[in-house]
Amino acid sequence: MVTFLPFKGLRPALRDDETIADRVSPPYDVIGPEALAELQSHGCNVTRFTLMPDNGRYTNARKEFDVALADGLLAEDEPSFYLYRQTFDDSGVTRVRTGIAGILRTEDYSEGGVIPHEETFSKVKADRLNLLRDMEVHLESIFGIFPGLGAELMAAVNDAAEPLYQITDGDGVRHEYLKVSDPSITSKITETLKSQSMLIADGHHRYETALAYAKENPGIECKQFVLATLVAADDEGLVIWPTHRLVDAGDIGENGAVKKIQKTALETEETTPEEMLAKLPDYDMGLYFKTGRCMLARHPRSESEDPLWGLDTYIAQQLVLNGVYKADEGKSKVSYDADTDSVMKSMAAKQHDLAIILNHPRLQSIWDLSLSGRRMPKKTTYFFPKIWSGFVFYPMRK
């Protein structure tokens, strides 16, 4: 069972000299230093609340938020859901992904309503918990996938939506934010979700932090919820990109690595990176070495194996990253890139020892494994585009 409610959102009240671009940003964990400096040059940008800790705490960020509230730079809505449309290019195809933002009651995964699919790390959660404690506001949304509202109700939601903001970002993604406050419609959304479950697509750390915060505040109803944007599983714009692995191998040589890979995987060599990419769908992974050597690899499966072995990120982690390059022991460094063109360029420039090129994950596989209680390696999925922050906040102050 999922409890998903409308709420009195706090959202930007723009001054005459502002646009919504001055207030919003990508999620905190994908912003580089130069982009952050530009965003924080705007006095009320969301990053001034999410990424300005003072000795590990966010008391100064809270003061800035409170000043913005007192100065009328944030306005409170009536209880509402928010419609979030993102229009983007996916390999030459224009797609539109539609999410519904509201507040989701947190619960332990064991209850079955909220389903994770990736592992999390305690250091990240500790920082986000300090943010919640100091701010008492959910500033950023998790991203979830649910079965859907049905065509009739979704049409009613679209008809009732009141436009609020629109922006096109540097990647060419158009973001449209709209408000849905008709009680006859918001109540139907809540009722429909009661019989469904929700898979966390992005924001595992934020969800688990919100759950910990809720448990720190038992009996305070408003603090039992997290800001969430939910997208229907059959939404035409729900795209999952693979996240490729880039390996800096330390003292592990290429020839030795290839010999070890050949012992555990069926492989074939390709002449060019282009040939490797063309044949990749028939294999688990492509291996593009610093020397220019290209291989395709496939793990020989058996029906008795753990179903995780059907996941290319798991195969890459177990057989190559940990099995050969000992990344789990710190003997090599692994970085991640979801842009295949970017990976190809970095390897052509010999910036890494190895790129592991992966196929697009299938949503059904992710859903099935998650329902069985399995956690996948980090960066198994890359849902594009990201859910941006700053369009609306969920205050939890009594």
PDB file of N, CA and C in Angstrom, residues 143-186:
ATOM      1  N   PHE A 143      12.513   9.964  -6.994  1.00  0.00           N
ATOM      2  CA  PHE A 143      11.886   9.618  -8.267  1.00  0.00           C
ATOM      3  C   PHE A 143      11.423   8.172  -8.162  1.00  0.00           C
ATOM      4  N   GLY A 144      10.123   7.946  -8.314  1.00  0.00           N
ATOM      5  CA  GLY A 144       9.579   6.605  -8.203  1.00  0.00           C
ATOM      6  C   GLY A 144       8.791   6.201  -9.437  1.00  0.00           C
ATOM      7  N   ILE A 145       8.614   4.895  -9.601  1.00  0.00           N
ATOM      8  CA  ILE A 145       7.822   4.333 -10.689  1.00  0.00           C
ATOM      9  C   ILE A 145       6.670   3.545 -10.081  1.00  0.00           C
ATOM     10  N   PHE A 146       5.466   3.748 -10.600  1.00  0.00           N
ATOM     11  CA  PHE A 146       4.295   3.041 -10.089  1.00  0.00           C
ATOM     12  C   PHE A 146       3.482   2.519 -11.265  1.00  0.00           C
ATOM     13  N   PRO A 147       2.553   1.592 -11.047  1.00  0.00           N
ATOM     14  CA  PRO A 147       1.815   1.012 -12.180  1.00  0.00           C
ATOM     15  C   PRO A 147       1.056   2.023 -13.024  1.00  0.00           C
ATOM     16  N   GLY A 148       0.458   3.058 -12.426  1.00  0.00           N
ATOM     17  CA  GLY A 148      -0.191   4.094 -13.217  1.00  0.00           C
ATOM     18  C   GLY A 148      -1.581   4.440 -12.721  1.00  0.00           C
ATOM     19  N   LEU A 149      -2.116   5.549 -13.228  1.00  0.00           N
ATOM     20  CA  LEU A 149      -3.432   6.035 -12.821  1.00  0.00           C
ATOM     21  C   LEU A 149      -4.552   5.551 -13.727  1.00  0.00           C
ATOM     22  N   GLY A 150      -4.234   5.073 -14.913  1.00  0.00           N
ATOM     23  CA  GLY A 150      -5.262   4.739 -15.892  1.00  0.00           C
ATOM     24  C   GLY A 150      -5.530   5.934 -16.788  1.00  0.00           C
ATOM     25  N   ALA A 151      -5.977   5.652 -18.019  1.00  0.00           N
ATOM     26  CA  ALA A 151      -6.121   6.705 -19.030  1.00  0.00           C
ATOM     27  C   ALA A 151      -7.146   7.762 -18.631  1.00  0.00           C
ATOM     28  N   GLU A 152      -8.272   7.354 -18.051  1.00  0.00           N
ATOM     29  CA  GLU A 152      -9.332   8.308 -17.737  1.00  0.00           C
ATOM     30  C   GLU A 152      -8.905   9.302 -16.663  1.00  0.00           C
ATOM     31  N   LEU A 153      -8.334   8.795 -15.584  1.00  0.00           N
ATOM     32  CA  LEU A 153      -7.905   9.694 -14.511  1.00  0.00           C
ATOM     33  C   LEU A 153      -6.734  10.556 -14.969  1.00  0.00           C
ATOM     34  N   MET A 154      -5.805   9.993 -15.746  1.00  0.00           N
ATOM     35  CA  MET A 154      -4.668  10.779 -16.205  1.00  0.00           C
ATOM     36  C   MET A 154      -5.131  11.910 -17.116  1.00  0.00           C
ATOM     37  N   ALA A 155      -6.147  11.657 -17.926  1.00  0.00           N
ATOM     38  CA  ALA A 155      -6.691  12.719 -18.779  1.00  0.00           C
ATOM     39  C   ALA A 155      -7.292  13.828 -17.929  1.00  0.00           C
ATOM     40  N   ALA A 156      -7.990  13.457 -16.846  1.00  0.00           N
ATOM     41  CA  ALA A 156      -8.579  14.451 -15.946  1.00  0.00           C
ATOM     42  C   ALA A 156      -7.493  15.268 -15.254  1.00  0.00           C
ATOM     43  N   VAL A 157      -6.400  14.619 -14.890  1.00  0.00           N
ATOM     44  CA  VAL A 157      -5.275  15.316 -14.265  1.00  0.00           C
ATOM     45  C   VAL A 157      -4.702  16.353 -15.229  1.00  0.00           C
ATOM     46  N   ASN A 158      -4.492  15.953 -16.458  1.00  0.00           N
ATOM     47  CA  ASN A 158      -3.944  16.879 -17.464  1.00  0.00           C
ATOM     48  C   ASN A 158      -4.879  18.064 -17.700  1.00  0.00           C
ATOM     49  N   ASP A 159      -6.173  17.801 -17.744  1.00  0.00           N
ATOM     50  CA  ASP A 159      -7.145  18.873 -17.988  1.00  0.00           C
ATOM     51  C   ASP A 159      -7.182  19.876 -16.833  1.00  0.00           C
ATOM     52  N   ALA A 160      -6.955  19.381 -15.599  1.00  0.00           N
ATOM     53  CA  ALA A 160      -7.056  20.244 -14.421  1.00  0.00           C
ATOM     54  C   ALA A 160      -5.752  20.974 -14.100  1.00  0.00           C
ATOM     55  N   ALA A 161      -4.678  20.649 -14.798  1.00  0.00           N
ATOM     56  CA  ALA A 161      -3.358  21.177 -14.456  1.00  0.00           C
ATOM     57  C   ALA A 161      -3.221  22.654 -14.829  1.00  0.00           C
ATOM     58  N   GLU A 162      -2.744  23.442 -13.887  1.00  0.00           N
ATOM     59  CA  GLU A 162      -2.536  24.883 -14.068  1.00  0.00           C
ATOM     60  C   GLU A 162      -1.046  25.153 -14.266  1.00  0.00           C
ATOM     61  N   PRO A 163      -0.638  25.695 -15.414  1.00  0.00           N
ATOM     62  CA  PRO A 163       0.795  25.924 -15.667  1.00  0.00           C
ATOM     63  C   PRO A 163       1.411  26.884 -14.651  1.00  0.00           C
ATOM     64  N   LEU A 164       2.634  26.558 -14.209  1.00  0.00           N
ATOM     65  CA  LEU A 164       3.362  27.407 -13.255  1.00  0.00           C
ATOM     66  C   LEU A 164       4.683  27.902 -13.843  1.00  0.00           C
ATOM     67  N   TYR A 165       5.532  26.973 -14.277  1.00  0.00           N
ATOM     68  CA  TYR A 165       6.878  27.326 -14.717  1.00  0.00           C
ATOM     69  C   TYR A 165       7.243  26.538 -15.970  1.00  0.00           C
ATOM     70  N   GLN A 166       8.181  27.101 -16.730  1.00  0.00           N
ATOM     71  CA  GLN A 166       8.751  26.391 -17.875  1.00  0.00           C
ATOM     72  C   GLN A 166      10.186  26.853 -18.073  1.00  0.00           C
ATOM     73  N   ILE A 167      11.057  25.886 -18.340  1.00  0.00           N
ATOM     74  CA  ILE A 167      12.469  26.198 -18.571  1.00  0.00           C
ATOM     75  C   ILE A 167      13.049  25.126 -19.482  1.00  0.00           C
ATOM     76  N   THR A 168      13.981  25.503 -20.362  1.00  0.00           N
ATOM     77  CA  THR A 168      14.746  24.547 -21.146  1.00  0.00           C
ATOM     78  C   THR A 168      16.186  24.595 -20.665  1.00  0.00           C
ATOM     79  N   ASP A 169      16.720  23.450 -20.248  1.00  0.00           N
ATOM     80  CA  ASP A 169      18.054  23.429 -19.651  1.00  0.00           C
ATOM     81  C   ASP A 169      19.146  23.287 -20.708  1.00  0.00           C
ATOM     82  N   GLY A 170      20.390  23.244 -20.263  1.00  0.00           N
ATOM     83  CA  GLY A 170      21.536  23.200 -21.168  1.00  0.00           C
ATOM     84  C   GLY A 170      21.635  21.937 -21.986  1.00  0.00           C
ATOM     85  N   ASP A 171      20.938  20.878 -21.573  1.00  0.00           N
ATOM     86  CA  ASP A 171      20.920  19.631 -22.338  1.00  0.00           C
ATOM     87  C   ASP A 171      19.750  19.581 -23.319  1.00  0.00           C
ATOM     88  N   GLY A 172      19.007  20.685 -23.413  1.00  0.00           N
ATOM     89  CA  GLY A 172      17.880  20.728 -24.334  1.00  0.00           C
ATOM     90  C   GLY A 172      16.607  20.111 -23.792  1.00  0.00           C
ATOM     91  N   VAL A 173      16.572  19.792 -22.501  1.00  0.00           N
ATOM     92  CA  VAL A 173      15.374  19.226 -21.883  1.00  0.00           C
ATOM     93  C   VAL A 173      14.437  20.370 -21.484  1.00  0.00           C
ATOM     94  N   ARG A 174      13.182  20.290 -21.923  1.00  0.00           N
ATOM     95  CA  ARG A 174      12.191  21.280 -21.514  1.00  0.00           C
ATOM     96  C   ARG A 174      11.441  20.775 -20.290  1.00  0.00           C
ATOM     97  N   HIS A 175      11.465  21.574 -19.228  1.00  0.00           N
ATOM     98  CA  HIS A 175      10.793  21.229 -17.978  1.00  0.00           C
ATOM     99  C   HIS A 175       9.540  22.095 -17.858  1.00  0.00           C
ATOM    100  N   GLU A 176       8.406  21.466 -17.659  1.00  0.00           N
ATOM    101  CA  GLU A 176       7.158  22.189 -17.416  1.00  0.00           C
ATOM    102  C   GLU A 176       6.588  21.740 -16.073  1.00  0.00           C
ATOM    103  N   TYR A 177       6.265  22.708 -15.237  1.00  0.00           N
ATOM    104  CA  TYR A 177       5.716  22.399 -13.914  1.00  0.00           C
ATOM    105  C   TYR A 177       4.318  22.990 -13.813  1.00  0.00           C
ATOM    106  N   LEU A 178       3.348  22.153 -13.390  1.00  0.00           N
ATOM    107  CA  LEU A 178       1.952  22.561 -13.331  1.00  0.00           C
ATOM    108  C   LEU A 178       1.353  22.139 -11.994  1.00  0.00           C
ATOM    109  N   LYS A 179       0.290  22.781 -11.585  1.00  0.00           N
ATOM    110  CA  LYS A 179      -0.350  22.503 -10.297  1.00  0.00           C
ATOM    111  C   LYS A 179      -1.716  21.872 -10.512  1.00  0.00           C
ATOM    112  N   VAL A 180      -2.033  20.846  -9.700  1.00  0.00           N
ATOM    113  CA  VAL A 180      -3.339  20.197  -9.732  1.00  0.00           C
ATOM    114  C   VAL A 180      -3.920  20.276  -8.316  1.00  0.00           C
ATOM    115  N   SER A 181      -4.933  21.120  -8.118  1.00  0.00           N
ATOM    116  CA  SER A 181      -5.454  21.349  -6.775  1.00  0.00           C
ATOM    117  C   SER A 181      -6.934  21.018  -6.623  1.00  0.00           C
ATOM    118  N   ASP A 182      -7.606  20.558  -7.691  1.00  0.00           N
ATOM    119  CA  ASP A 182      -9.020  20.181  -7.608  1.00  0.00           C
ATOM    120  C   ASP A 182      -9.168  18.995  -6.657  1.00  0.00           C
ATOM    121  N   PRO A 183      -9.847  19.161  -5.517  1.00  0.00           N
ATOM    122  CA  PRO A 183      -9.946  18.069  -4.532  1.00  0.00           C
ATOM    123  C   PRO A 183     -10.578  16.796  -5.080  1.00  0.00           C
ATOM    124  N   SER A 184     -11.497  16.925  -6.036  1.00  0.00           N
ATOM    125  CA  SER A 184     -12.133  15.727  -6.589  1.00  0.00           C
ATOM    126  C   SER A 184     -11.142  14.881  -7.387  1.00  0.00           C
ATOM    127  N   ILE A 185     -10.103  15.523  -7.908  1.00  0.00           N
ATOM    128  CA  ILE A 185      -9.080  14.802  -8.660  1.00  0.00           C
ATOM    129  C   ILE A 185      -7.939  14.355  -7.751  1.00  0.00           C
ATOM    130  N   THR A 186      -7.491  15.220  -6.861  1.00  0.00           N
ATOM    131  CA  THR A 186      -6.383  14.841  -5.975  1.00  0.00           C
ATOM    132  C   THR A 186      -6.775  13.648  -5.094  1.00  0.00           C
TER     133      THR A 186
END
